[in-house]
Amino acid sequence: MKITELLTKHTIKLNLESSQKENVIEELVSVLDQAGKLNDKEGYKEAVINREKQSSTGIGEGIAIPHAKTASVKEPAIAFGRSKGGVDYESLDGQPSHLVFMIAATDGANNTHLEALSRLSTLLMREEIRKQLLEASSEDEIIDIINQHDKDDEEEEQAEEAPAPSAKGKILAVTACPTGIAHTFMAADALKEKAKELGVDIKVETNGSSGIKNGLTAQEIEDAVAIIVAADKHVIEVPVTAGIRRPKELIEQALKQDAPIYQGKGGGASDSEDGAAKGKGGGFYKHLMSGVSNMLPFVVGGGILVAVSFFWGINATKPGDPTYNEFAAVLNNIGGTNALGLIVAVLAGFIAMSIADRPGFAPGMVGGFMATQAGAGFLGGLIAGFLAGYIVVLLKKVFAGLPQVLDGLKPVLLYPLFGIFLTGIIMQYVVNTPVKFIMDGLTHWLEGLGTGNLVVMGIVLGGMMAIDMGGPINKAAFTFGIAMIEAGNFGPHAAIMAGGMVPPLGIALATTFFKNKFSKRDREAGITNYVMGLSFITEGAIPFAAADPARVIPACMIGSAVAGGLSQFFHVTLQAPHGGIFVLFFTTNHALLYLLSILIGAVVTALILGVLKKPVPTEK
């Protein structure tokens, strides 16, 4: 469909009478109404004004494109108004608007109409077209100018050349506006034009009313240097656990559009870096979880290899011991000396990367490795990660004033050189010695605790594992346990792993022995929870906790606390950070007592669930 099938002589007003935004909207709405394009003049006007409240449609360069998609429109149409003196349209560049195109789309506008409307938006980005429209002397001349430049999508695709790969890397972008008619495509064209001018390879995905076009692939996202999101969409930001526990509430909230319009901070990388620590869901927890989640594969893989090495004996890795086994020593070297030896450095590296993006990674890794070498342990690694991240953020601001020709040197020379140097100097002379003293003191304090105090600690750590089942409290306990293993104290993590195994195991037992309290679907999921519990995957309990948090979470917390307390009462130690039942008999000093602790905790959880939960209706 050609644009001029929507923009006709009857919907053009060459001389707008008003210079005020509200009055101009009234003028053009009247033009559309008189041309027979509207069902409800006031309804359409209200929709246009509501769109303006979200963000001004005065886009700069002397253009405004007020628009709305509503049932008040009888048939899709475009009205054009021109003002020689200009209209105060609250444009992005602060300049008056001389060309005002009002787009009216029906509630069920088809793709053909929407594509024509979006093409108009892209045409207006071209300066020569704007100049011709300003100088046109009649409605017919306006129509001729549009027809001269109007091409359908197929012609545009054939005309557009694929950009040559850029040495600067490829940038991706996503554009979207509330109605997906005008601004979506204008933003896309502006980005592509400027990228071409700068010699940058870019791909822009548009989320318009006619659907997603030029969609980004997973590989492109993986390979991209950066992604620009230019959007005015309602965005609901919540922790991932809210998606599990409150899906109905979130969906209803989204349908009501009961959320703020997404507004990027704009201004470039430094703004986004600063905002990372300040925005919702950001800050300390976000960066810490980035480090912990990337550290976990080293913990799991290395920990299980260490556990397997104990199959030949607890001292089978030590040369000279009667039980020494060369293969066991190799496994211990791979898993313990190397994989587990990297965890503090990896933790610090990814914390720094979360704060400062890729330039923070190397200084963070070096700082974390220095903490390991100095015996500053996890606490030293945490400090190194945050220190390196914010040092690189500072360096980016310091080097922001350098000539553009030096931009290529920043990530490969300036950031790593000064980032590693400054992080290393501070770790060496300020951080490592006092932190090592603190870690040694904590270890000696834990070793000196009496049985009663150990039990209390076990109860607290075990209970923490079941409060949010993989959330921040769970991860805090787990991180503490890893730190204690790193420091050579193997008691606390025994309570932690016991507490993490109990929730899925307790639920599995409850679904087996209290079948009338669970649906058939729950009972089937309960079988899976046996495997997840034995594997130390606490998250297996989350669906049950999400469906009935008032009963399931307290039951799991009590059972986990019992298991953690008992493990410390029996003075159980655990040398493997992960693995569940698969490492239990190789890495604990009292395997059977540890198994008994976990079993008692799981039974306690199952019994509480059996009492608290109500019978479900009999399934036919």
Coordinates of C-alpha atoms in Angstrom, one line a residue:
M1 CA 0.0 0.0 0.0
K2 CA 1.2 3.5 -0.9
I3 CA 1.4 6.2 1.7
T4 CA -0.8 8.4 -0.5
E5 CA -3.7 5.9 -0.2
L6 CA -3.8 7.0 3.5
L7 CA -2.7 10.7 3.0
T8 CA -5.1 12.4 0.5
K9 CA -5.8 16.0 -0.5
H10 CA -8.8 15.9 1.9
T11 CA -6.5 15.2 4.9
I12 CA -4.0 18.0 4.2
K13 CA -4.0 21.4 5.8
L14 CA -1.3 23.6 4.4
N15 CA -1.6 26.4 6.9
L16 CA -2.2 25.5 10.5
E17 CA -3.9 28.3 12.4
S18 CA -2.4 27.7 15.9
S19 CA 1.1 27.6 17.3
Q20 CA 0.1 25.6 20.4
K21 CA 0.2 21.9 20.7
E22 CA -3.3 21.2 22.1
N23 CA -4.9 23.5 19.4
V24 CA -3.0 21.9 16.6
I25 CA -4.1 18.4 17.7
E26 CA -7.7 19.7 17.7
E27 CA -7.2 21.1 14.1
L28 CA -5.9 17.9 12.7
V29 CA -8.4 15.7 14.5
S30 CA -11.1 17.9 12.9
V31 CA -9.5 17.4 9.5
L32 CA -9.7 13.6 9.9
D33 CA -13.2 13.8 11.2
Q34 CA -14.4 15.9 8.3
A35 CA -12.8 13.5 5.9
G36 CA -14.9 10.7 7.4
K37 CA -12.0 8.8 8.9
L38 CA -13.2 8.7 12.5
N39 CA -16.0 6.9 14.3
D40 CA -15.6 9.0 17.5
K41 CA -13.8 12.3 17.2
E42 CA -13.5 12.9 21.0
G43 CA -12.4 9.3 21.6
Y44 CA -9.6 9.6 19.0
K45 CA -8.5 13.0 20.3
E46 CA -8.3 11.6 23.9
A47 CA -6.2 8.6 22.6
V48 CA -3.8 11.1 20.9
I49 CA -3.5 13.2 24.0
N50 CA -2.9 10.1 26.2
R51 CA -0.1 9.1 23.9
E52 CA 1.4 12.6 24.3
K53 CA 1.4 12.1 28.1
Q54 CA 3.7 9.1 27.7
S55 CA 6.3 11.1 25.8
S56 CA 6.1 14.0 23.3
T57 CA 5.8 13.0 19.6
G58 CA 7.7 16.1 18.7
I59 CA 10.8 14.3 17.5
G60 CA 12.9 17.3 16.5
E61 CA 14.2 18.4 13.1
G62 CA 10.9 20.4 12.8
I63 CA 8.7 17.3 12.8
A64 CA 5.9 16.1 15.1
I65 CA 4.0 12.9 14.5
P66 CA 1.1 12.6 16.9
H67 CA -0.6 9.2 16.6
A68 CA -2.9 6.8 18.1
K69 CA -4.3 3.3 17.5
T70 CA -7.9 3.0 18.6
A71 CA -11.3 1.7 17.8
S72 CA -12.4 5.4 17.4
V73 CA -10.8 5.3 14.0
K74 CA -13.0 4.1 11.1
E75 CA -10.2 3.6 8.6
P76 CA -6.5 4.1 8.7
A77 CA -5.5 7.6 7.6
I78 CA -2.8 10.3 7.8
A79 CA -3.5 14.0 8.3
F80 CA -0.8 16.5 7.4
G81 CA -0.6 20.1 8.8
R82 CA 2.1 22.7 8.0
S83 CA 3.0 25.7 10.0
K84 CA 5.4 28.4 8.6
G85 CA 5.8 30.0 12.0
G86 CA 6.2 26.7 13.9
V87 CA 4.3 24.9 16.6
D88 CA 5.5 24.6 20.2
Y89 CA 5.4 20.8 20.3
E90 CA 7.8 20.1 23.2
S91 CA 10.2 18.6 20.7
L92 CA 13.3 16.7 21.8
D93 CA 15.6 19.4 20.4
G94 CA 13.6 22.2 21.8
Q95 CA 12.8 23.6 18.3
P96 CA 9.3 24.4 17.0
S97 CA 7.7 21.8 14.7
H98 CA 6.8 23.0 11.1
L99 CA 5.6 19.6 9.7
V100 CA 2.9 17.8 11.7
F101 CA 1.7 14.4 10.5
M102 CA -1.2 12.9 12.5
I103 CA -1.5 9.1 12.1
A104 CA -4.8 7.4 12.8
A105 CA -4.7 3.6 13.0
T106 CA -7.6 1.3 13.6
D107 CA -7.6 -1.0 16.5
G108 CA -7.3 -3.9 14.2
A109 CA -5.1 -2.3 11.6
N110 CA -3.6 -4.9 9.2
N111 CA 0.1 -5.1 8.4
T112 CA -0.3 -3.4 5.0
H113 CA -1.7 -0.3 6.6
L114 CA 0.9 -0.3 9.4
E115 CA 3.8 -0.8 7.1
A116 CA 2.7 2.2 5.0
L117 CA 2.4 4.3 8.2
S118 CA 5.8 3.2 9.4
R119 CA 7.4 4.0 6.0
L120 CA 6.2 7.6 6.3
S121 CA 8.1 7.8 9.6
T122 CA 11.3 6.8 7.9
L123 CA 10.9 9.2 5.0
L124 CA 10.7 12.1 7.3
M125 CA 14.2 11.4 8.6
R126 CA 15.5 12.6 5.2
E127 CA 16.4 16.3 5.1
E128 CA 15.7 16.8 1.4
I129 CA 12.1 15.5 1.8
R130 CA 11.4 17.8 4.7
K131 CA 12.7 20.7 2.7
Q132 CA 10.5 19.9 -0.3
L133 CA 7.4 19.5 2.0
L134 CA 8.1 23.0 3.5
E135 CA 8.4 24.6 0.1
A136 CA 5.4 22.9 -1.6
S137 CA 2.7 25.3 -2.7
S138 CA -0.3 23.0 -3.0
E139 CA -1.9 19.7 -1.8
D140 CA -1.2 18.1 -5.1
E141 CA 2.5 18.9 -4.8
I142 CA 2.6 17.4 -1.3
I143 CA 1.1 14.2 -2.7
D144 CA 3.7 14.2 -5.6
I145 CA 6.6 14.6 -3.2
I146 CA 5.5 11.6 -1.1
N147 CA 4.9 9.4 -4.1
Q148 CA 8.3 10.3 -5.5
H149 CA 10.1 8.9 -2.5
D150 CA 7.7 6.2 -1.3
K151 CA 9.0 2.7 -1.8
D152 CA 7.5 -0.5 -0.4
D153 CA 9.4 -2.8 1.9
E154 CA 10.7 -5.1 -0.8
E155 CA 12.2 -2.2 -2.7
E156 CA 13.8 -0.9 0.5
E157 CA 15.4 -4.2 1.2
Q158 CA 16.8 -4.5 -2.3
A159 CA 18.2 -0.9 -2.1
E160 CA 19.8 -1.4 1.3
E161 CA 23.3 -2.7 1.0
A162 CA 24.7 -5.1 3.7
P163 CA 27.3 -3.2 5.7
A164 CA 30.9 -4.4 5.6
P165 CA 32.1 -5.9 8.9
S166 CA 33.6 -3.2 11.1
A167 CA 36.8 -3.5 13.0
K168 CA 35.0 -1.8 15.9
G169 CA 32.7 -4.7 16.3
K170 CA 28.9 -5.1 15.7
I171 CA 26.3 -3.1 17.7
L172 CA 22.8 -4.3 18.0
A173 CA 19.7 -2.2 18.8
V174 CA 16.1 -2.7 19.6
T175 CA 13.5 0.1 19.1
A176 CA 9.9 0.2 20.3
C177 CA 7.3 2.8 21.2
P178 CA 3.9 2.4 22.8
T179 CA 1.9 2.2 19.6
G180 CA 4.7 0.8 17.4
I181 CA 3.8 3.0 14.4
A182 CA 6.1 6.0 14.1
H183 CA 8.9 6.4 16.6
T184 CA 9.9 2.8 16.4
F185 CA 11.0 3.1 12.8
M186 CA 12.3 6.6 13.0
A187 CA 14.6 5.6 15.8
A188 CA 15.8 2.6 13.8
D189 CA 16.6 4.7 10.8
A190 CA 18.4 7.4 12.8
L191 CA 20.6 4.7 14.4
K192 CA 21.4 3.1 11.0
E193 CA 22.2 6.4 9.3
K194 CA 24.5 7.5 12.1
A195 CA 26.2 4.1 12.2
K196 CA 26.8 4.2 8.5
E197 CA 28.3 7.7 8.9
L198 CA 30.6 6.5 11.7
G199 CA 31.6 3.3 9.8
V200 CA 30.0 1.0 12.5
D201 CA 28.2 -2.3 11.7
I202 CA 24.8 -2.2 13.2
K203 CA 21.6 -4.3 13.2
V204 CA 18.3 -2.8 14.5
E205 CA 15.3 -4.9 15.5
T206 CA 12.0 -3.0 15.3
N207 CA 9.1 -3.9 17.6
G208 CA 6.3 -2.3 15.7
S209 CA 2.6 -2.8 15.5
S210 CA 3.1 -5.2 12.5
G211 CA 5.4 -7.4 14.6
I212 CA 9.1 -7.8 15.1
K213 CA 11.2 -7.2 12.1
N214 CA 14.9 -7.8 11.6
G215 CA 14.9 -9.9 14.8
L216 CA 18.1 -10.4 16.7
T217 CA 19.5 -13.9 16.9
A218 CA 21.1 -15.5 20.0
Q219 CA 24.4 -15.7 18.2
E220 CA 24.3 -12.0 17.2
I221 CA 23.5 -11.1 20.8
E222 CA 26.4 -13.2 22.0
D223 CA 28.9 -11.6 19.5
A224 CA 27.7 -8.0 19.9
V225 CA 29.9 -5.4 21.4
A226 CA 26.9 -3.7 22.9
I227 CA 23.1 -3.5 22.6
I228 CA 21.1 -0.3 22.5
V229 CA 17.5 -0.4 23.8
A230 CA 15.5 2.6 22.6
A231 CA 12.0 1.9 23.9
D232 CA 9.0 3.5 25.6
K233 CA 7.3 0.3 26.9
H234 CA 5.7 -0.5 30.2
V235 CA 8.3 -2.6 32.1
I236 CA 7.7 -4.5 35.3
E237 CA 11.1 -5.2 37.0
V238 CA 11.0 -7.8 39.8
P239 CA 13.4 -10.4 41.2
V240 CA 13.3 -13.7 39.3
T241 CA 11.7 -15.4 42.4
A242 CA 8.7 -13.1 42.0
G243 CA 8.1 -14.7 38.5
I244 CA 7.9 -18.0 40.2
R245 CA 5.8 -17.1 43.2
R246 CA 3.5 -14.4 41.8
P247 CA 3.0 -15.1 38.1
K248 CA -0.8 -14.4 38.2
E249 CA -0.3 -11.0 39.9
L250 CA 2.5 -10.0 37.5
I251 CA 0.5 -11.0 34.4
E252 CA -2.6 -9.0 35.6
Q253 CA -0.3 -6.1 36.4
A254 CA 1.1 -6.2 32.9
L255 CA -2.3 -6.4 31.3
K256 CA -3.4 -3.3 33.3
Q257 CA -0.1 -1.6 32.2
D258 CA 0.3 -0.8 35.9
A259 CA 4.0 -0.1 35.5
P260 CA 6.2 2.8 34.6
I261 CA 7.3 3.4 31.0
Y262 CA 10.8 2.2 30.5
Q263 CA 13.1 5.1 30.3
G264 CA 16.8 4.5 29.5
K265 CA 19.2 6.8 31.3
G266 CA 20.8 7.7 28.0
G267 CA 24.1 9.5 27.4
G268 CA 26.4 6.6 26.8
A269 CA 28.3 3.9 28.5
S270 CA 29.4 5.8 31.6
D271 CA 25.7 6.6 32.5
S272 CA 24.8 2.9 32.2
E273 CA 27.7 1.9 34.3
D274 CA 26.8 4.3 37.0
G275 CA 23.2 3.3 36.8
A276 CA 24.0 -0.3 37.2
A277 CA 24.8 0.2 40.8
K278 CA 21.8 2.5 41.5
G279 CA 18.9 1.0 39.5
K280 CA 16.3 -1.3 40.8
G281 CA 17.7 -4.8 41.1
G282 CA 21.2 -3.5 40.9
G283 CA 23.8 -2.7 43.5
F284 CA 25.7 -4.9 45.8
Y285 CA 23.4 -8.0 45.5
K286 CA 23.4 -7.9 41.7
H287 CA 27.1 -7.7 41.4
L288 CA 27.7 -10.3 44.1
M289 CA 25.2 -12.8 42.5
S290 CA 27.0 -12.3 39.2
G291 CA 30.2 -13.4 40.9
V292 CA 28.6 -16.3 42.7
S293 CA 26.7 -17.7 39.8
N294 CA 29.8 -17.7 37.6
M295 CA 31.8 -19.3 40.4
L296 CA 29.4 -22.2 40.9
P297 CA 30.6 -24.3 38.0
F298 CA 34.1 -24.3 39.4
V299 CA 32.7 -25.2 42.8
V300 CA 30.5 -28.0 41.6
G301 CA 33.0 -29.5 39.1
G302 CA 36.0 -29.1 41.3
G303 CA 34.3 -30.2 44.5
I304 CA 32.9 -33.4 43.0
L305 CA 36.4 -34.3 41.6
V306 CA 37.9 -33.8 45.0
A307 CA 35.2 -35.9 46.5
V308 CA 35.8 -38.7 44.0
S309 CA 39.5 -38.6 44.8
F310 CA 38.6 -39.6 48.4
F311 CA 37.2 -42.9 47.2
W312 CA 40.7 -44.4 47.6
G313 CA 40.9 -43.0 51.1
I314 CA 40.9 -39.6 52.9
N315 CA 44.7 -39.4 52.6
A316 CA 45.0 -41.1 49.2
T317 CA 46.2 -37.9 47.6
K318 CA 49.2 -37.5 49.9
P319 CA 52.5 -39.0 48.7
G320 CA 54.0 -41.3 51.3
D321 CA 50.7 -42.3 52.8
P322 CA 50.0 -46.0 52.7
T323 CA 46.7 -45.3 50.9
Y324 CA 48.3 -43.0 48.3
N325 CA 46.9 -43.5 44.8
E326 CA 48.3 -41.6 41.8
F327 CA 45.0 -41.2 40.0
A328 CA 43.4 -39.9 43.2
A329 CA 46.2 -37.4 43.4
V330 CA 45.6 -36.3 39.8
L331 CA 41.8 -35.8 40.5
N332 CA 42.5 -33.8 43.6
N333 CA 45.0 -31.7 41.7
I334 CA 42.5 -31.0 38.9
G335 CA 39.5 -30.4 41.2
G336 CA 41.1 -29.0 44.3
T337 CA 44.4 -27.2 43.4
N338 CA 43.2 -25.9 40.1
A339 CA 39.4 -25.6 39.9
L340 CA 38.7 -24.8 43.5
G341 CA 41.9 -22.7 43.6
L342 CA 40.4 -20.4 41.0
I343 CA 37.1 -19.7 42.7
V344 CA 38.1 -16.6 44.6
A345 CA 39.6 -15.1 41.5
V346 CA 36.6 -16.0 39.4
L347 CA 34.3 -14.5 42.0
A348 CA 36.2 -11.3 42.0
G349 CA 36.6 -11.1 38.2
F350 CA 32.9 -11.5 37.5
I351 CA 31.9 -9.0 40.3
A352 CA 34.2 -6.5 38.7
M353 CA 32.8 -7.3 35.2
S354 CA 29.2 -6.8 36.5
I355 CA 30.2 -3.3 37.7
A356 CA 32.4 -2.1 34.9
D357 CA 31.7 -4.5 32.0
R358 CA 34.6 -6.4 30.3
P359 CA 37.3 -3.9 31.2
G360 CA 36.7 -4.8 34.9
F361 CA 37.3 -8.5 34.4
A362 CA 41.1 -8.7 34.3
P363 CA 41.7 -6.3 37.3
G364 CA 39.1 -8.3 39.3
M365 CA 40.7 -11.6 38.5
V366 CA 44.2 -10.4 39.4
G367 CA 42.9 -8.9 42.7
G368 CA 41.1 -12.1 43.5
F369 CA 44.1 -14.2 42.8
M370 CA 46.2 -12.0 45.0
A371 CA 43.7 -12.5 47.8
T372 CA 44.0 -16.2 47.4
Q373 CA 47.8 -16.1 47.4
A374 CA 47.9 -13.9 50.5
G375 CA 45.4 -16.1 52.4
A376 CA 42.7 -13.3 52.5
G377 CA 40.2 -15.8 51.2
F378 CA 36.6 -15.0 50.2
L379 CA 36.4 -11.8 52.0
G380 CA 39.5 -10.6 50.2
G381 CA 38.1 -11.7 46.9
L382 CA 34.8 -9.8 47.5
I383 CA 36.8 -6.7 48.3
A384 CA 39.0 -7.2 45.2
G385 CA 36.0 -7.6 42.9
F386 CA 34.2 -4.4 44.1
L387 CA 37.5 -2.5 44.3
A388 CA 38.5 -3.4 40.7
G389 CA 35.1 -2.7 39.3
Y390 CA 34.8 0.8 40.7
I391 CA 38.4 1.6 39.8
V392 CA 37.7 0.8 36.2
V393 CA 34.5 2.8 36.3
L394 CA 36.6 5.7 37.6
L395 CA 39.2 5.1 34.9
K396 CA 36.5 5.3 32.2
K397 CA 35.6 8.8 33.4
V398 CA 39.2 9.9 33.7
F399 CA 40.0 8.8 30.1
A400 CA 36.7 10.0 28.7
G401 CA 38.3 13.3 27.5
L402 CA 41.0 11.6 25.4
P403 CA 40.9 12.1 21.6
Q404 CA 38.5 9.7 19.8
V405 CA 41.4 8.3 17.9
L406 CA 42.6 6.7 21.1
D407 CA 39.3 4.9 21.8
G408 CA 40.7 1.6 20.5
L409 CA 43.5 1.7 23.0
K410 CA 41.3 2.1 26.1
P411 CA 40.0 -1.5 26.4
V412 CA 43.2 -3.3 25.3
L413 CA 45.9 -1.1 27.0
L414 CA 44.7 1.7 29.3
Y415 CA 42.0 0.0 31.3
P416 CA 43.9 -3.3 31.9
L417 CA 47.2 -1.5 32.6
F418 CA 46.0 1.0 35.1
G419 CA 43.2 -1.2 36.4
I420 CA 45.5 -4.1 37.3
F421 CA 48.1 -1.7 38.7
L422 CA 45.8 0.2 41.0
T423 CA 43.9 -2.9 42.1
G424 CA 47.1 -4.8 42.8
I425 CA 48.8 -1.9 44.7
I426 CA 45.7 -1.5 47.0
M427 CA 45.3 -5.2 47.5
Q428 CA 49.0 -5.6 48.3
Y429 CA 49.5 -2.7 50.8
V430 CA 46.0 -2.1 52.1
V431 CA 43.7 -5.1 51.9
N432 CA 45.4 -8.5 52.1
T433 CA 47.1 -8.3 55.5
P434 CA 44.2 -7.1 57.6
V435 CA 41.7 -9.3 55.8
K436 CA 43.9 -12.4 56.3
F437 CA 44.0 -11.5 60.0
I438 CA 40.1 -11.3 60.1
M439 CA 39.7 -14.6 58.3
D440 CA 42.2 -16.4 60.5
G441 CA 40.4 -15.0 63.6
L442 CA 37.0 -16.1 62.3
T443 CA 38.4 -19.6 61.6
H444 CA 39.9 -19.9 65.1
W445 CA 36.7 -18.6 66.7
L446 CA 34.6 -21.3 64.9
E447 CA 37.1 -24.0 65.8
G448 CA 36.9 -22.9 69.4
L449 CA 33.1 -23.0 69.7
G450 CA 31.6 -25.5 72.1
T451 CA 29.0 -28.0 71.0
G452 CA 26.1 -25.8 72.0
N453 CA 27.3 -22.9 70.0
L454 CA 28.0 -25.1 67.0
V455 CA 24.5 -26.5 67.1
V456 CA 23.0 -23.0 67.1
M457 CA 25.2 -22.0 64.2
G458 CA 24.1 -25.2 62.3
I459 CA 20.5 -24.4 63.0
V460 CA 20.9 -20.9 61.6
L461 CA 22.8 -21.9 58.5
G462 CA 20.5 -24.8 57.8
G463 CA 17.4 -22.7 58.1
M464 CA 18.9 -20.0 55.8
M465 CA 19.2 -22.5 53.0
A466 CA 15.4 -23.1 53.0
I467 CA 14.1 -19.5 53.4
D468 CA 14.3 -18.5 49.7
M469 CA 15.7 -21.8 48.2
G470 CA 18.3 -20.4 45.9
G471 CA 17.7 -16.7 46.5
P472 CA 20.0 -14.2 48.3
I473 CA 19.7 -15.6 51.8
N474 CA 20.4 -19.1 50.5
K475 CA 23.3 -17.9 48.5
A476 CA 24.7 -15.9 51.5
A477 CA 24.8 -19.1 53.6
F478 CA 26.3 -21.1 50.7
T479 CA 29.0 -18.5 50.1
F480 CA 29.9 -18.5 53.8
G481 CA 30.3 -22.2 53.7
I482 CA 32.6 -22.1 50.7
A483 CA 34.7 -19.4 52.5
M484 CA 35.0 -21.7 55.5
I485 CA 36.2 -24.6 53.4
E486 CA 38.7 -22.3 51.8
A487 CA 39.9 -21.3 55.3
G488 CA 40.2 -25.0 56.3
N489 CA 37.1 -25.2 58.5
F490 CA 34.9 -28.0 57.2
G491 CA 32.1 -27.9 59.8
P492 CA 29.8 -25.1 58.7
H493 CA 29.4 -26.3 55.1
A494 CA 28.2 -29.7 56.4
A495 CA 25.2 -27.9 58.0
I496 CA 24.7 -25.8 54.8
M497 CA 24.5 -28.8 52.5
A498 CA 22.3 -30.7 54.9
G499 CA 20.0 -27.7 55.0
G500 CA 19.9 -27.4 51.3
M501 CA 19.1 -31.1 50.7
V502 CA 16.2 -31.3 53.1
P503 CA 13.5 -29.1 51.4
P504 CA 13.2 -31.2 48.2
L505 CA 13.7 -34.5 50.1
G506 CA 11.0 -33.5 52.7
I507 CA 8.5 -32.6 50.0
A508 CA 9.3 -35.8 48.2
L509 CA 8.5 -37.8 51.3
A510 CA 5.4 -35.9 52.0
T511 CA 4.0 -36.5 48.5
T512 CA 4.7 -40.2 49.0
F513 CA 3.2 -40.8 52.4
F514 CA 0.5 -38.1 52.4
K515 CA -0.9 -38.6 49.0
N516 CA -4.3 -37.2 49.8
K517 CA -2.7 -33.8 50.5
F518 CA -1.2 -33.5 47.0
S519 CA -2.6 -33.5 43.4
K520 CA -1.5 -36.1 41.0
R521 CA 0.8 -33.6 39.3
D522 CA 2.4 -32.7 42.6
R523 CA 3.0 -36.4 43.4
E524 CA 4.7 -36.9 40.0
A525 CA 6.9 -33.8 40.7
G526 CA 7.7 -35.2 44.2
I527 CA 9.4 -38.2 42.6
T528 CA 11.8 -35.8 40.8
N529 CA 12.5 -34.1 44.1
Y530 CA 14.1 -37.3 45.5
V531 CA 16.8 -36.9 42.8
M532 CA 17.1 -33.2 43.2
G533 CA 17.3 -33.4 47.0
L534 CA 19.9 -36.1 46.9
S535 CA 21.9 -34.0 44.5
F536 CA 21.8 -30.9 46.7
I537 CA 19.5 -28.9 44.4
T538 CA 17.3 -27.0 46.7
E539 CA 15.5 -25.3 43.9
G540 CA 13.4 -28.5 43.4
A541 CA 11.2 -27.3 46.2
I542 CA 10.4 -23.9 44.7
P543 CA 7.2 -24.9 42.7
F544 CA 5.7 -26.3 45.9
A545 CA 6.7 -23.2 47.9
A546 CA 5.3 -20.9 45.3
A547 CA 2.0 -22.7 45.3
D548 CA 1.6 -22.8 49.1
P549 CA 4.3 -20.6 50.7
A550 CA 2.5 -20.2 54.1
R551 CA 2.8 -24.0 54.8
V552 CA 5.7 -25.2 52.7
I553 CA 8.4 -22.6 53.5
P554 CA 8.0 -22.9 57.4
A555 CA 8.0 -26.7 57.1
C556 CA 11.2 -26.6 55.0
M557 CA 12.9 -24.1 57.3
I558 CA 12.2 -26.2 60.4
G559 CA 13.4 -29.4 58.8
S560 CA 16.5 -27.8 57.4
A561 CA 17.3 -26.1 60.7
V562 CA 17.0 -29.5 62.4
A563 CA 19.3 -31.2 59.9
G564 CA 21.9 -28.4 60.2
G565 CA 21.8 -28.4 64.0
L566 CA 22.2 -32.2 64.1
S567 CA 25.1 -32.2 61.7
Q568 CA 27.0 -29.9 64.1
F569 CA 25.8 -31.8 67.2
F570 CA 27.5 -34.8 65.6
H571 CA 30.6 -32.7 64.7
V572 CA 30.3 -33.6 61.0
T573 CA 32.8 -32.1 58.7
L574 CA 32.4 -31.9 54.9
Q575 CA 35.4 -31.3 52.6
A576 CA 33.4 -31.1 49.3
P577 CA 31.4 -27.9 48.5
H578 CA 28.8 -29.7 46.4
G579 CA 27.6 -33.1 45.3
G580 CA 25.0 -34.2 47.9
I581 CA 24.7 -38.0 48.4
F582 CA 27.3 -38.6 45.7
V583 CA 30.1 -37.2 47.8
L584 CA 28.7 -37.9 51.3
F585 CA 30.6 -41.1 52.0
F586 CA 33.9 -39.9 50.7
T587 CA 34.2 -36.4 52.2
T588 CA 32.7 -36.6 55.7
N589 CA 34.2 -37.9 58.9
H590 CA 30.8 -39.3 60.1
A591 CA 29.0 -40.3 57.0
L592 CA 26.2 -42.3 58.6
L593 CA 25.5 -39.7 61.3
Y594 CA 25.4 -37.0 58.5
L595 CA 23.0 -39.1 56.5
L596 CA 20.9 -39.6 59.7
S597 CA 20.8 -35.8 60.2
I598 CA 19.6 -35.2 56.7
L599 CA 17.0 -38.0 56.9
I600 CA 15.6 -36.7 60.3
G601 CA 15.4 -33.1 58.8
A602 CA 13.5 -34.4 55.8
V603 CA 11.1 -36.5 57.9
V604 CA 10.4 -33.4 60.1
T605 CA 9.5 -31.4 57.0
A606 CA 7.3 -34.2 55.6
L607 CA 5.4 -34.6 58.9
I608 CA 4.8 -30.9 59.2
L609 CA 3.5 -30.7 55.7
G610 CA 1.3 -33.8 56.4
V611 CA -0.3 -32.0 59.3
L612 CA -0.5 -28.5 57.9
K613 CA -1.7 -29.2 54.3
K614 CA -5.4 -29.7 53.6
P615 CA -6.6 -32.8 51.6
V616 CA -7.1 -32.0 47.9
P617 CA -10.4 -32.9 46.2
T618 CA -10.5 -36.5 45.0
E619 CA -9.5 -36.6 41.3
K620 CA -11.8 -38.5 39.0

